[in-house]
Amino acid sequence: MQFQTRIGKSTEDNIQVHGYDLAEELIGNITLADMAFLGAKHRIPTENESKMLNAILVAICEHGFTPSSLSTRLTYLGAPEAVQAAVAAGLLGAGTVYFGAMEYVAEMLQKAYAEYGDERSTEELASTIIKDRKEKGLQLPGLGHHIHKVVDPRTGKLFQIAEETGFLGKHSLLLLEMHRQFCESKGKKITLNVVGAIGAIMSDMGMDYRIVKSFAVASRAVGLVAHLVEDMERGRKDSIAQQVFKYVEDNTDYRG
Amino acid sequence: MQFQTRIGKSTEDNIQVHGYDLAEELIGNITLADMAFLGAKHRIPTENESKMLNAILVAICEHGFTPSSLSTRLTYLGAPEAVQAAVAAGLLGAGTVYFGAMEYVAEMLQKAYAEYGDERSTEELASTIIKDRKEKGLQLPGLGHHIHKVVDPRTGKLFQIAEETGFLGKHSLLLLEMHRQFCESKGKKITLNVVGAIGAIMSDMGMDYRIVKSFAVASRAVGLVAHLVEDMERGRKDSIAQQVFKYVEDNTDYRG
Amino acid sequence: MQFQTRIGKSTEDNIQVHGYDLAEELIGNITLADMAFLGAKHRIPTENESKMLNAILVAICEHGFTPSSLSTRLTYLGAPEAVQAAVAAGLLGAGTVYFGAMEYVAEMLQKAYAEYGDERSTEELASTIIKDRKEKGLQLPGLGHHIHKVVDPRTGKLFQIAEETGFLGKHSLLLLEMHRQFCESKGKKITLNVVGAIGAIMSDMGMDYRIVKSFAVASRAVGLVAHLVEDMERGRKDSIAQQVFKYVEDNTDYRG
Amino acid sequence: MQFQTRIGKSTEDNIQVHGYDLAEELIGNITLADMAFLGAKHRIPTENESKMLNAILVAICEHGFTPSSLSTRLTYLGAPEAVQAAVAAGLLGAGTVYFGAMEYVAEMLQKAYAEYGDERSTEELASTIIKDRKEKGLQLPGLGHHIHKVVDPRTGKLFQIAEETGFLGKHSLLLLEMHRQFCESKGKKITLNVVGAIGAIMSDMGMDYRIVKSFAVASRAVGLVAHLVEDMERGRKDSIAQQVFKYVEDNTDYRG
């Protein structure tokens, strides 16, 4: 056979997914988020893994109007025949600007341990990484937020659940220490944001840094459903999309 | 204020989503699938609703290679810088052909009760609807499957969970009766497929037929992560995308 | 060979496209729009066909801020790493609401001649079609415009060029007569809009109604480049996308 | 007025685009490709600019089956209701792997002159840039092609037209010299590919390197129409998309 996959295959009376019987072992036994875990790890998550992952995906799923959710609504306005396209349009804006830090934090932390090993103290490793990045002119990812100027309310909650579920591991502790040192050096409190926290906790869950962003994208797809539903319920004329477009149309100054 | 929403809003130290405090009430307490429910119903699901919805979304999330999951992989091959675009490309194929029946079944069942009320017996209503559609030249949606020729293994499991959770209601019973009458009239067993079952059960959960497809699209986004991860792990050269493309390239006959 | 195509194939020192040598026969000899024609007709357009098609695609390419061009800008705001995704996001809104009429007009006109033949007078055929559609509760596509209330400035220009190039044929004349009869019956001038005109003229160019919308989508992709460039030149902070999002954020009333 | 744009605006009887009257000055007078130029430069191109740009966009528009055109076809298979989504899906794969070099070449050449000025000889500048990049571990973009191992047939043709139209300027000459030195140092002929040539020529046309990729994306949208049309004409069952999917389905080995 030419194409080999661990993901799944259907026969006339059976569907296998990641080594499990979909109907007998998965449906009714696991959550939607666990399917994402299964895709990444090829096994069902433990109860703690499931709890942690659901918490992360709930945290990143929704927080009102964003450029991405506006795109979903504007797309539905023009193409109500294809809700899949409206969801897809919203996902397309889930790029480096909003979700990039999740990957960069995970990469920074995973490479820190890969390069320097586990022997240094967290404090020493944190200061080494901060110094390294400063010399290379690299910013520290995962810090700062344009609305949550001092505290991102999701960050503390996620670390609390990480502690309860056993995922407050070395990557999280390193990020927390880096954050502490960074604030100290600046003499003020700078937000440790939710995507930073997720990058660290997913590292402690054993997720390769290259895949953490995909989880966030999937979660965002779930969140975008609410935006579609709201504009469907309002009806085309009173939809947020129509209101936003009308406002722009009425307030545009053309200087050709 | 110009734009009114029930979805959410962030302030400096708080995020509200659908009337709940995201950090205090949602993160750690609900599953990712519940966020979709929240978007549709503006309230947290009950335990049974959450169980039923997770079962539905797990059922529709994944079953191996599809045109949609191939698109995700082919897109990642050309644009590894943007995993969000690869997920979006896969979603774009989640259109009427594969997911349409979910909406059409829900619409058929919801309109049946809207038009004829609750007074007829399920048998009578089923035969009325079948007759109506035959006269209008409309097919019965939710029946048949190109692989699962007789039984779709997900259908029975979902109806079983619907019974356990209290969602085997009038819409599901009507669809089951229509299926029974249809097979009887044809003199053979024809599959009641998973998207048909979902259209019926989501109707019994009180979901408007216009939004059921959006849930499936969100679930598919979660499933597509596994395809991305598999091709990431294989590496560009050995990725399924590269193998498929190479096979097509090597077996193309051009007749300009 | 398994996969047969008329589109093209590359060998080590040659690229064939639709039966032509790309480097020797096409590059430098035809316009971009002609490539779309080549894809639909498998031959290079005549000079008149090229002139007509370029005129059509220029007409539909751009007219300032639309929901679709806002989506492109909002997507670029979140994912500047992938300009292809920003263009794609804008295309996703080019659905039935804005471009649908193009296909519906072409379908209506092509089916009119397919069903009733060429023997009736244009006047008689027009009134037959209007009557048919009225009885079926179908609207007349291609009429009306939310800004151009009386005259769409592109319509007359396109019909003028159609006359000059020999494409003011029976489909265009039928649509013009339908428009005349419809305005007469309403006792007022109702716009014959640009997508209606294009549906008719492309029918007179021999294009199947199922493909006319694809041309418009391709043209829109060209137009979206200007929106990307403008927001790139303004810079992230002063981009229209950022301004629109900021306005929405500052004027949102959340009622959870 | 809040939102200022140079792109366009519609009033009841007029459409202005980039300072021109769309109906009176553009439709019938310029080509589709010129609309892209207008978006980038806010003026109508000269005859030579139009010829050069059309040649470039024709060169990059199409060359048969690619991962991107397969995605377009696979998406149409699942969502025939939305041709815009099928085109968009194809565009999403037009990322760094296939089109990136266009931007990287333009950036390399434009920054070379920005940094070192115009005073050095082309030979000296070429060897400086090659040395610089080697020291930084950066590859030379625009070289090599997996099919056209020695000569990309589009490259010579584009440089020939660039010479005829006056756009074989310093950026093109620098790239050609870098290519010459690179082949000399390797002792063999390595392809100067079409995206490299386009990056250089568009630099000589005065296009900022950040926007050159957008042009290619728009051109690709035009090319994808042909793939849609071919699968429409073949019909669902005989479509290339269906054949490819069927082949993959029949040749998959699942190892869960």
Tab-separated table of N, CA, C and O in Angstrom, chain A residues 128-140 185-186:
chain	number	residue	atom	x	y	z
A	128	THR	N	19.936	33.329	31.813
A	128	THR	CA	20.730	33.000	30.616
A	128	THR	C	19.907	33.252	29.342
A	128	THR	O	20.391	33.869	28.393
A	129	ILE	N	18.675	32.757	29.354
A	129	ILE	CA	17.833	32.906	28.155
A	129	ILE	C	17.526	34.389	27.886
A	129	ILE	O	17.596	34.858	26.738
A	130	ILE	N	17.199	35.113	28.947
A	130	ILE	CA	16.907	36.547	28.773
A	130	ILE	C	18.126	37.256	28.181
A	130	ILE	O	18.004	38.069	27.261
A	131	LYS	N	19.303	36.920	28.713
A	131	LYS	CA	20.539	37.547	28.222
A	131	LYS	C	20.803	37.162	26.750
A	131	LYS	O	21.096	38.013	25.917
A	132	ASP	N	20.687	35.856	26.472
A	132	ASP	CA	20.863	35.370	25.093
A	132	ASP	C	19.989	36.156	24.106
A	132	ASP	O	20.451	36.586	23.053
A	133	ARG	N	18.715	36.269	24.450
A	133	ARG	CA	17.778	36.904	23.521
A	133	ARG	C	18.079	38.385	23.372
A	133	ARG	O	17.956	38.940	22.281
A	134	LYS	N	18.472	39.007	24.481
A	134	LYS	CA	18.793	40.431	24.425
A	134	LYS	C	19.965	40.666	23.455
A	134	LYS	O	19.928	41.565	22.617
A	135	GLU	N	20.978	39.821	23.572
A	135	GLU	CA	22.148	39.950	22.698
A	135	GLU	C	21.796	39.768	21.230
A	135	GLU	O	22.381	40.392	20.352
A	136	LYS	N	20.822	38.858	20.985
A	136	LYS	CA	20.419	38.624	19.590
A	136	LYS	C	19.345	39.604	19.129
A	136	LYS	O	18.830	39.483	18.005
A	137	GLY	N	18.960	40.539	19.981
A	137	GLY	CA	17.926	41.495	19.591
A	137	GLY	C	16.537	40.892	19.497
A	137	GLY	O	15.666	41.413	18.805
A	138	LEU	N	16.326	39.766	20.210
A	138	LEU	CA	15.006	39.109	20.172
A	138	LEU	C	14.174	39.532	21.375
A	138	LEU	O	14.662	39.581	22.499
A	139	GLN	N	12.895	39.814	21.115
A	139	GLN	CA	11.975	40.129	22.202
A	139	GLN	C	11.644	38.881	23.003
A	139	GLN	O	11.808	37.756	22.529
A	140	LEU	N	11.105	39.083	24.199
A	140	LEU	CA	10.567	37.954	24.961
A	140	LEU	C	9.115	37.754	24.583
A	140	LEU	O	8.279	38.635	24.809
A	185	SER	N	13.509	43.730	36.330
A	185	SER	CA	14.480	44.572	35.624
A	185	SER	C	13.822	45.832	35.064
A	185	SER	O	14.462	46.865	34.916
A	186	LYS	N	12.546	45.734	34.735
A	186	LYS	CA	11.832	46.906	34.206
A	186	LYS	C	11.271	47.772	35.330
A	186	LYS	O	10.806	48.895	35.093
